[in-house]
Coordinates of C-alpha atoms and ligand atoms in Angstrom, one line a residue:
M1449 CA -23.1 -17.9 84.4
N1450 CA -21.6 -21.0 83.1
V1451 CA -20.1 -20.3 79.6
V1452 CA -20.0 -24.0 78.7
E1453 CA -23.4 -25.3 77.7
T1454 CA -24.6 -27.9 80.2
Q1455 CA -27.1 -29.4 77.9
Q1456 CA -25.3 -30.3 74.6
P1457 CA -26.9 -32.3 71.8
V1458 CA -25.2 -35.6 71.1
S1459 CA -22.9 -35.6 68.1
S1460 CA -23.6 -37.9 65.2
L1461 CA -20.1 -37.5 63.8
P1462 CA -17.7 -40.4 63.8
I1463 CA -15.5 -38.9 66.6
Y1464 CA -12.2 -40.8 67.0
H1465 CA -12.2 -40.6 70.8
H1466 CA -15.7 -42.1 71.0
A1467 CA -14.8 -45.0 68.6
I1468 CA -12.6 -46.7 71.2
D1469 CA -13.4 -48.2 74.6
W1470 CA -10.0 -47.0 75.9
D1471 CA -10.1 -48.9 79.2
A1472 CA -11.0 -52.1 77.5
L1473 CA -8.2 -51.6 74.9
Y1474 CA -5.5 -51.0 77.6
R1475 CA -6.7 -54.0 79.6
R1476 CA -6.4 -56.2 76.5
Y1477 CA -3.2 -54.5 75.2
P1478 CA -1.4 -52.9 78.2
V1479 CA 0.5 -49.6 77.7
P1480 CA 4.3 -49.8 77.6
D1481 CA 5.4 -49.6 81.3
V1482 CA 2.5 -51.9 82.4
F1483 CA 3.2 -54.2 79.5
E1484 CA 6.9 -54.5 80.4
K1485 CA 6.1 -55.6 84.0
T1486 CA 3.3 -58.0 83.0
R1487 CA 2.6 -59.6 79.6
W1488 CA 6.2 -59.2 78.4
R1489 CA 7.2 -61.7 81.2
W1490 CA 4.4 -64.2 80.5
S1491 CA 5.3 -67.9 80.1
A1492 CA 5.0 -69.5 76.7
E1493 CA 1.7 -71.2 77.8
Q1494 CA 0.1 -67.9 78.9
I1495 CA 1.1 -66.3 75.6
R1496 CA -0.4 -69.3 73.6
A1497 CA -3.7 -69.2 75.6
F1498 CA -4.0 -65.4 74.9
Q1499 CA -3.2 -65.9 71.2
N1500 CA -5.8 -68.7 71.0
E1501 CA -8.5 -66.6 72.5
Q1502 CA -7.8 -63.6 70.2
F1503 CA -7.5 -65.8 67.2
L1504 CA -10.9 -67.5 67.7
D1505 CA -12.5 -64.0 68.0
L1506 CA -10.7 -62.9 64.9
M1507 CA -12.0 -66.0 63.0
Q1508 CA -15.6 -65.3 64.0
T1509 CA -15.6 -61.8 62.6
S1510 CA -13.5 -62.5 59.5
W1511 CA -16.1 -64.9 58.0
R1512 CA -18.0 -61.7 57.2
N1513 CA -15.0 -60.5 55.1
G1514 CA -15.6 -61.2 51.4
F1515 CA -12.0 -61.8 50.6
Y1516 CA -11.6 -64.5 53.2
Q1517 CA -15.0 -66.0 52.7
R1518 CA -14.2 -66.7 49.0
R1519 CA -10.7 -68.1 49.7
W1520 CA -11.8 -70.3 52.6
K1521 CA -14.8 -71.6 50.8
A1522 CA -12.7 -72.5 47.8
A1523 CA -10.4 -74.4 50.1
G1524 CA -13.3 -76.3 51.5
I1525 CA -13.3 -74.8 54.9
E1526 CA -16.4 -74.5 57.1
P1527 CA -16.7 -72.1 60.0
G1528 CA -16.7 -75.0 62.5
D1529 CA -13.4 -76.4 61.2
I1530 CA -11.2 -74.0 63.1
R1531 CA -11.5 -74.9 66.7
S1532 CA -8.3 -73.5 68.1
I1533 CA -5.1 -71.8 66.9
D1534 CA -3.7 -75.3 66.5
D1535 CA -5.9 -75.6 63.4
I1536 CA -4.5 -72.4 61.8
G1537 CA -2.5 -74.5 59.2
K1538 CA -5.8 -75.6 57.6
L1539 CA -6.3 -72.0 56.3
P1540 CA -4.7 -71.1 53.0
T1541 CA -2.0 -68.4 53.1
F1542 CA -2.0 -65.4 50.8
D1543 CA 0.5 -62.8 49.8
S1544 CA 0.7 -59.2 48.4
D1545 CA -0.1 -60.5 44.9
D1546 CA -3.4 -61.8 46.1
I1547 CA -4.2 -58.4 47.6
K1548 CA -3.2 -56.7 44.4
K1549 CA -5.5 -59.0 42.4
D1550 CA -8.4 -58.4 44.8
Q1551 CA -7.9 -54.7 44.5
Q1552 CA -7.8 -54.8 40.7
E1553 CA -11.0 -56.9 40.6
N1554 CA -12.8 -54.9 43.3
P1555 CA -11.4 -51.4 42.9
P1556 CA -10.2 -49.3 44.5
F1557 CA -9.7 -51.0 47.9
G1558 CA -10.6 -54.6 47.3
L1559 CA -13.0 -56.9 49.2
I1560 CA -10.3 -57.4 51.9
N1561 CA -10.8 -53.8 53.1
G1562 CA -14.6 -54.1 53.4
N1563 CA -16.9 -51.3 52.6
V1564 CA -14.8 -48.3 53.4
R1565 CA -17.3 -45.5 52.7
Q1566 CA -19.9 -47.2 54.8
Q1567 CA -17.5 -47.7 57.7
L1568 CA -16.6 -44.0 57.5
T1569 CA -20.1 -43.1 58.5
R1570 CA -19.6 -45.0 61.8
E1571 CA -16.0 -44.4 62.7
P1572 CA -12.7 -42.9 61.3
V1573 CA -10.6 -44.9 58.9
K1574 CA -6.9 -44.2 58.1
V1575 CA -5.2 -45.5 55.0
Q1576 CA -1.5 -46.4 54.6
T1577 CA 0.2 -48.1 51.7
S1578 CA 3.2 -50.0 50.7
G1579 CA 6.3 -48.1 49.6
G1580 CA 5.1 -48.3 46.0
T1581 CA 8.6 -48.7 44.5
T1582 CA 7.2 -51.3 42.2
G1583 CA 3.8 -51.0 40.7
K1584 CA 0.8 -49.3 42.4
P1585 CA 0.8 -48.9 46.1
R1586 CA -1.5 -51.4 48.0
P1587 CA -3.8 -49.6 50.4
T1588 CA -4.4 -51.0 53.9
M1589 CA -7.3 -49.6 56.0
Y1590 CA -7.0 -49.1 59.7
G1591 CA -10.1 -48.7 61.9
P1592 CA -9.6 -46.6 65.1
L1593 CA -8.5 -49.6 67.3
E1594 CA -6.0 -50.8 64.7
W1595 CA -4.6 -47.3 64.2
E1596 CA -4.2 -46.9 67.9
M1597 CA -2.4 -50.3 68.1
N1598 CA 0.0 -49.1 65.4
G1599 CA 1.2 -46.4 67.8
L1600 CA 0.9 -48.6 70.9
T1601 CA 3.0 -51.5 69.7
M1602 CA 5.8 -49.1 68.5
A1603 CA 5.6 -47.4 71.9
R1604 CA 6.2 -50.7 73.7
V1605 CA 9.2 -51.3 71.5
L1606 CA 10.7 -47.9 72.1
Y1607 CA 10.1 -48.2 75.9
I1608 CA 11.8 -51.6 76.0
C1609 CA 14.8 -50.1 74.2
G1610 CA 15.0 -47.4 76.9
M1611 CA 12.9 -44.4 75.8
R1612 CA 11.4 -42.5 78.7
P1613 CA 9.3 -39.3 79.2
G1614 CA 11.4 -36.2 78.6
D1615 CA 13.3 -37.7 75.7
I1616 CA 13.5 -36.0 72.3
I1617 CA 13.1 -38.3 69.3
Q1618 CA 14.0 -37.2 65.8
I1619 CA 12.0 -39.0 63.1
P1620 CA 13.4 -38.4 59.6
H1621 CA 10.6 -40.2 57.9
T1622 CA 7.8 -38.3 56.1
C1623 CA 4.4 -38.7 57.5
S1624 CA 2.8 -39.6 54.2
L1625 CA 1.2 -42.8 52.9
G1626 CA 4.0 -44.9 54.4
N1627 CA 3.6 -46.1 58.0
A1628 CA 6.9 -45.7 59.7
G1629 CA 6.9 -41.9 60.5
W1630 CA 3.3 -42.1 61.8
C1631 CA 3.9 -45.0 64.1
A1632 CA 7.0 -43.4 65.6
Y1633 CA 5.1 -40.1 66.0
K1634 CA 2.1 -41.7 67.7
A1635 CA 4.2 -43.9 69.9
S1636 CA 6.4 -41.1 71.3
H1637 CA 3.7 -38.4 71.5
D1638 CA 0.6 -40.4 72.6
Y1639 CA 2.3 -42.9 74.9
L1640 CA 5.8 -42.1 76.0
G1641 CA 5.9 -38.4 76.9
A1642 CA 8.7 -37.9 74.4
L1643 CA 8.9 -35.0 72.1
P1644 CA 8.7 -36.1 68.4
L1645 CA 10.6 -34.0 65.9
T1646 CA 8.8 -35.0 62.7
T1647 CA 11.4 -33.5 60.4
G1648 CA 10.6 -35.7 57.4
T1649 CA 13.2 -37.2 55.1
G1650 CA 16.2 -35.4 53.7
V1651 CA 14.0 -34.2 50.9
V1652 CA 11.8 -32.3 53.4
T1653 CA 14.5 -31.2 55.8
S1654 CA 18.1 -31.2 54.5
S1655 CA 20.6 -33.5 56.2
R1656 CA 22.5 -30.4 57.4
R1657 CA 19.4 -28.9 58.9
Q1658 CA 18.5 -32.2 60.5
I1659 CA 21.8 -32.2 62.4
E1660 CA 21.5 -28.5 63.3
I1661 CA 18.0 -29.2 64.8
A1662 CA 19.3 -32.2 66.7
V1663 CA 22.1 -30.2 68.2
E1664 CA 20.0 -27.1 69.0
W1665 CA 17.0 -29.0 70.5
G1666 CA 18.8 -31.8 72.1
T1667 CA 17.6 -34.9 70.2
N1668 CA 18.6 -38.0 72.1
V1669 CA 16.8 -40.8 70.3
W1670 CA 16.4 -41.4 66.5
Y1671 CA 14.0 -43.5 64.5
V1672 CA 15.8 -43.5 61.2
R1673 CA 16.5 -45.5 58.1
P1674 CA 19.9 -47.1 58.6
E1675 CA 21.2 -46.0 55.2
Y1676 CA 20.2 -42.4 56.0
S1677 CA 21.9 -42.6 59.4
T1678 CA 25.3 -43.1 57.6
Q1679 CA 24.5 -40.2 55.3
L1680 CA 23.8 -38.0 58.3
A1681 CA 27.2 -38.9 59.8
K1682 CA 28.9 -38.1 56.5
V1683 CA 27.2 -34.7 56.2
A1684 CA 28.0 -33.9 59.9
R1685 CA 31.6 -34.7 59.3
E1686 CA 32.1 -33.1 56.0
E1687 CA 29.8 -30.0 56.0
L1688 CA 29.6 -29.2 59.7
N1689 CA 32.9 -30.6 61.0
F1690 CA 30.8 -32.3 63.7
D1691 CA 31.2 -35.7 65.2
L1692 CA 27.7 -37.2 65.8
R1693 CA 29.0 -39.0 68.9
Q1694 CA 28.9 -35.6 70.6
L1695 CA 25.1 -35.8 70.5
K1696 CA 25.1 -38.4 73.3
T1697 CA 22.3 -40.3 71.7
K1698 CA 20.6 -43.0 73.8
F1699 CA 19.9 -45.3 70.8
L1700 CA 18.9 -45.5 67.2
G1701 CA 15.8 -47.5 66.1
C1702 CA 16.4 -48.8 62.6
G1703 CA 14.9 -51.4 60.3
L1704 CA 18.3 -53.0 59.5
G1705 CA 17.2 -55.6 57.1
P1706 CA 19.4 -58.7 56.5
D1707 CA 22.3 -57.5 58.7
T1708 CA 22.8 -61.1 59.8
D1709 CA 26.4 -60.7 61.2
G1710 CA 25.7 -57.3 62.7
A1711 CA 28.3 -55.6 60.6
F1712 CA 26.0 -52.8 59.5
A1713 CA 24.8 -52.2 63.0
S1714 CA 28.4 -52.0 64.3
Q1715 CA 29.3 -49.5 61.6
I1716 CA 26.4 -47.3 62.6
E1717 CA 27.1 -47.7 66.3
D1718 CA 30.7 -46.5 65.6
L1719 CA 29.5 -43.5 63.8
W1720 CA 26.9 -42.5 66.4
G1721 CA 28.5 -43.9 69.6
C1722 CA 25.3 -45.5 70.8
P1723 CA 23.4 -48.8 70.4
V1724 CA 21.3 -49.5 67.3
Y1725 CA 18.2 -51.6 67.8
D1726 CA 16.8 -53.5 64.9
M1727 CA 13.1 -53.2 64.3
Y1728 CA 11.2 -55.1 61.6
G1729 CA 7.8 -54.2 60.3
T1730 CA 5.7 -53.6 57.2
H1731 CA 2.8 -51.4 56.5
E1732 CA 0.5 -54.4 56.3
M1733 CA 1.7 -55.9 59.6
G1734 CA 2.8 -52.9 61.7
M1735 CA 5.6 -53.6 64.1
G1736 CA 6.5 -57.3 63.8
S1737 CA 9.7 -58.0 65.7
F1738 CA 12.5 -56.1 67.4
E1739 CA 15.7 -56.3 69.4
C1740 CA 15.7 -55.7 73.2
R1741 CA 18.7 -54.3 74.8
Y1742 CA 20.4 -57.7 74.9
K1743 CA 20.4 -57.9 71.1
D1744 CA 20.2 -61.7 71.1
G1745 CA 17.7 -62.2 68.3
M1746 CA 14.5 -60.2 67.5
H1747 CA 11.5 -60.7 69.7
F1748 CA 8.1 -61.2 68.0
M1749 CA 5.4 -59.0 69.4
E1750 CA 3.6 -62.2 70.3
D1751 CA 0.3 -60.8 71.8
C1752 CA -0.4 -58.8 68.7
T1753 CA 0.8 -61.0 65.9
Y1754 CA 1.0 -64.8 65.6
F1755 CA 4.0 -65.8 63.5
E1756 CA 4.7 -69.0 61.7
I1757 CA 7.8 -69.9 59.6
V1758 CA 6.9 -72.1 56.6
D1759 CA 8.8 -73.8 53.8
V1760 CA 9.3 -71.5 50.8
E1761 CA 7.8 -74.0 48.4
T1762 CA 5.5 -76.4 50.3
E1763 CA 4.3 -73.8 52.8
K1764 CA 4.4 -76.5 55.5
P1765 CA 5.7 -75.3 58.9
V1766 CA 9.4 -75.8 59.4
S1767 CA 11.1 -76.7 62.7
D1768 CA 12.7 -74.0 64.8
G1769 CA 16.2 -73.1 63.4
T1770 CA 15.2 -73.8 59.8
V1771 CA 14.9 -70.9 57.3
G1772 CA 11.5 -70.3 55.8
N1773 CA 9.1 -67.6 54.9
M1774 CA 7.4 -65.6 57.6
V1775 CA 3.6 -65.9 57.8
C1776 CA 1.7 -63.6 60.1
T1777 CA -1.7 -63.4 61.5
I1778 CA -2.6 -60.1 63.2
L1779 CA -4.7 -60.9 66.2
H1780 CA -6.4 -57.4 66.6
R1781 CA -7.1 -56.3 63.0
R1782 CA -10.7 -56.3 61.9
T1783 CA -11.0 -53.6 59.2
M1784 CA -8.5 -55.3 57.0
P1785 CA -7.9 -58.7 58.7
M1786 CA -4.5 -60.3 58.1
I1787 CA -4.9 -64.0 58.5
R1788 CA -1.9 -66.2 57.3
F1789 CA -0.3 -63.4 55.3
N1790 CA 2.9 -64.7 53.7
L1791 CA 5.4 -61.8 53.9
R1792 CA 7.9 -63.7 51.7
D1793 CA 10.6 -62.5 54.0
L1794 CA 13.0 -65.2 55.0
T1795 CA 14.1 -65.9 58.6
K1796 CA 14.3 -68.6 61.2
I1797 CA 13.4 -68.9 64.9
V1798 CA 16.6 -68.8 67.0
A1799 CA 15.3 -68.9 70.6
T1800 CA 12.1 -69.9 72.4
D1801 CA 13.4 -69.7 76.0
R1802 CA 13.4 -66.8 78.4
C1803 CA 15.7 -64.0 77.2
Q1804 CA 18.0 -62.1 79.6
C1805 CA 15.5 -59.2 79.4
G1806 CA 12.9 -61.5 81.1
S1807 CA 10.7 -62.2 78.1
C1808 CA 9.6 -65.5 76.6
F1809 CA 8.4 -63.8 73.4
R1810 CA 10.1 -65.9 70.8
R1811 CA 13.1 -64.6 68.9
M1812 CA 13.9 -64.7 65.2
Q1813 CA 17.1 -64.2 63.4
K1814 CA 17.5 -60.9 61.6
M1815 CA 15.6 -61.0 58.4
L1816 CA 17.5 -62.7 55.6
G1817 CA 16.0 -61.1 52.6
R1818 CA 12.9 -61.5 50.5
S1819 CA 12.3 -64.9 48.9
D1820 CA 10.6 -63.3 45.9
T1821 CA 13.6 -61.2 44.9
M1822 CA 15.6 -64.4 44.8
V1823 CA 17.2 -64.9 41.4
R1824 CA 18.5 -68.2 40.1
I1825 CA 21.9 -67.9 38.5
R1826 CA 23.3 -71.0 36.9
G1827 CA 21.1 -73.1 39.1
V1828 CA 22.1 -71.4 42.3
S1829 CA 19.5 -69.4 44.3
V1830 CA 20.9 -66.0 45.2
W1831 CA 19.2 -63.5 47.5
P1832 CA 20.7 -60.1 46.6
Q1833 CA 20.5 -59.2 50.3
A1834 CA 22.9 -61.9 51.2
C1835 CA 25.7 -59.8 49.7
L1836 CA 25.3 -57.4 52.7
P1837 CA 27.9 -58.9 55.1
A1838 CA 30.6 -59.1 52.4
I1839 CA 30.1 -55.5 51.4
R1840 CA 29.6 -54.0 54.8
T1841 CA 32.5 -55.6 56.5
D1842 CA 35.0 -54.1 54.0
P1843 CA 35.6 -50.6 55.4
R1844 CA 36.7 -49.4 52.0
T1845 CA 33.1 -49.6 50.7
T1846 CA 30.3 -47.2 51.5
G1847 CA 28.2 -50.3 52.3
E1848 CA 26.1 -49.8 49.2
W1849 CA 25.7 -52.3 46.4
L1850 CA 23.6 -53.4 43.5
C1851 CA 23.3 -56.8 41.9
V1852 CA 22.9 -56.8 38.1
A1853 CA 21.8 -60.0 36.4
D1854 CA 22.5 -60.3 32.7
R1855 CA 21.9 -62.9 30.1
L1856 CA 24.7 -63.3 27.6
N1857 CA 24.2 -65.0 24.3
E1858 CA 27.4 -66.0 22.6
N1859 CA 27.1 -68.0 19.5
G1860 CA 23.8 -69.4 20.6
V1861 CA 25.0 -70.3 24.0
V1862 CA 23.1 -68.6 26.8
R1863 CA 24.8 -67.9 30.0
D1864 CA 23.5 -65.9 33.0
E1865 CA 26.0 -63.7 34.8
M1866 CA 25.7 -61.8 38.0
T1867 CA 27.7 -58.6 38.6
V1868 CA 27.8 -56.8 41.9
R1869 CA 28.4 -53.1 41.7
V1870 CA 30.0 -51.9 44.9
E1871 CA 30.5 -48.3 46.0
V1872 CA 34.0 -47.4 47.1
R1873 CA 34.5 -44.6 49.6
D1874 CA 36.3 -41.5 48.3
D1875 CA 38.8 -41.8 51.1
A1876 CA 39.5 -45.5 50.5
G1877 CA 42.9 -44.8 48.8
S1878 CA 44.0 -47.3 46.3
W1879 CA 41.4 -49.6 44.7
D1880 CA 43.9 -52.4 44.4
G1881 CA 42.7 -55.7 45.8
I1882 CA 39.2 -54.6 46.8
A1883 CA 37.4 -56.4 44.0
E1884 CA 39.4 -59.6 44.6
A1885 CA 38.7 -59.5 48.4
I1886 CA 34.9 -58.9 48.0
G1887 CA 34.7 -61.4 45.2
K1888 CA 36.3 -64.1 47.3
R1889 CA 34.0 -63.5 50.3
L1890 CA 30.9 -63.5 48.1
H1891 CA 32.0 -66.7 46.5
S1892 CA 32.2 -68.3 49.9
D1893 CA 28.9 -66.7 51.1
L1894 CA 26.8 -67.3 48.1
G1895 CA 28.4 -70.4 46.6
L1896 CA 28.7 -68.7 43.2
R1897 CA 31.5 -66.9 41.4
I1898 CA 30.3 -63.4 40.5
N1899 CA 31.8 -60.4 38.9
I1900 CA 32.6 -57.3 40.9
E1901 CA 32.5 -53.9 39.4
L1902 CA 33.7 -51.1 41.6
V1903 CA 32.0 -47.7 41.3
K1904 CA 32.7 -44.3 43.0
E1905 CA 31.0 -43.1 46.1
D1906 CA 27.3 -42.1 45.6
A1907 CA 27.2 -43.7 42.1
L1908 CA 24.4 -46.0 43.2
M1909 CA 22.4 -43.2 44.9
E1910 CA 19.5 -43.8 42.4
W1911 CA 19.0 -47.3 43.8
S1912 CA 20.0 -47.0 47.4
N1913 CA 17.4 -44.4 48.2
R1914 CA 19.5 -42.7 50.9
G1915 CA 17.5 -39.9 52.5
R1916 CA 14.4 -40.7 50.5
E1917 CA 11.3 -42.7 51.0
G1918 CA 11.4 -46.4 50.0
K1919 CA 13.7 -49.3 50.6
P1920 CA 17.0 -49.6 48.7
K1921 CA 16.8 -51.6 45.6
R1922 CA 19.4 -54.3 45.4
I1923 CA 18.7 -56.2 42.2
L1924 CA 18.5 -55.1 38.6
D1925 CA 17.5 -58.1 36.6
R1926 CA 18.2 -57.4 32.9
R1927 CA 18.0 -61.0 31.7
F1928 CA 14.6 -60.8 30.2
E1929 CA 14.8 -57.3 28.7
K1930 CA 14.2 -57.1 24.9
K1931 CA 17.5 -56.1 23.3
Ligands
ZN200 ZN1 15.1 -59.9 75.2

């Protein structure tokens, strides 16, 4: 007798596997090895044609989204106005403040996320949020296809960087409301035949234990926050008398941030004895851009996201090579569409020709910092992140810093001052000359004379977020505090 029933009733539950037409998905967005041989090598014209087709489909469905409907109508746009991706500049941009406002006015998820409860009766929905270091976290809803794309895009990146079946990847990110850990887990587990060690951050699994697991189980790839990778090296050296280079790691995937001269990457590569590949993404965007093995700029994931670089103030497109804000349109998102989202992250396009890796996917410079954390000190715009090269190239520092802006009021004269607190390594020896050297470099990098305050190793732990969730905080603006 057959123990499995041959006649089963049809389920009415929103089963994940049934919510996706898998073959259609992989034809439209090929899996990593197929992708690497095909789309990754497309000409710029082929990429543009695909983007155009996906964009027009996105526009059609997004007119039903209340958030966009309101904004586009207010801007005087009619459905027929957008005939191709060349018209995208007619649509207004928006940023995270607009999402916050929408979610305050239409709690809890905002018009932009549609009717979540209703959608849940038809298909599964996953929610991820921003880090939530400032204010309430902003929820982003992912329908099944978008959730799958989260893992698939990351898998393509890891594959291009050299990950293959049989590898063991350690992921010291907590799979909580943030996106990073989940993406790496899905990518390695669902697409690459790699074993994901989802150890969580240093709070969940101590740094010492992270290293012991890596040694015992044979971790050979890491997806890790860069600050934490230096902490792991320190713990290995000091507590376990172990040199991480003995792990024979293939590569580290990190979101390096504004490491424009590569000093931070080199520091980590020295500690680990392997390449570090920069990857840039946000929870709202997913994986946006990444380094291939030639490390000559960061490729956009062109078939998933359409990127524009626009002027910080006028929002007009800037020419290649000019710094501006990144604006992204995610071509496959439908649950929470992202159409001309201004990330307020600064970068510029550095290459549009074919890379040595074989791809024409355009390349951007490493991210320069956020335009909205910019502070104006005595008429000069300063991005706290721009301090990075000066701090990281001095081997006596731990690479950690915090900018503190103060407003001095002396006899009625108001003057803004910037002080950079810099962590000095315990084994740096004498502190003589450190402040002068860094001050000089910063003066030339930023065009502003600023004060340097040296502090002991780990004194900035509270801000740098090493081993914890959340990005490091680099600016403490005390100018407008009530005294
Ligand atoms: Zn390349």
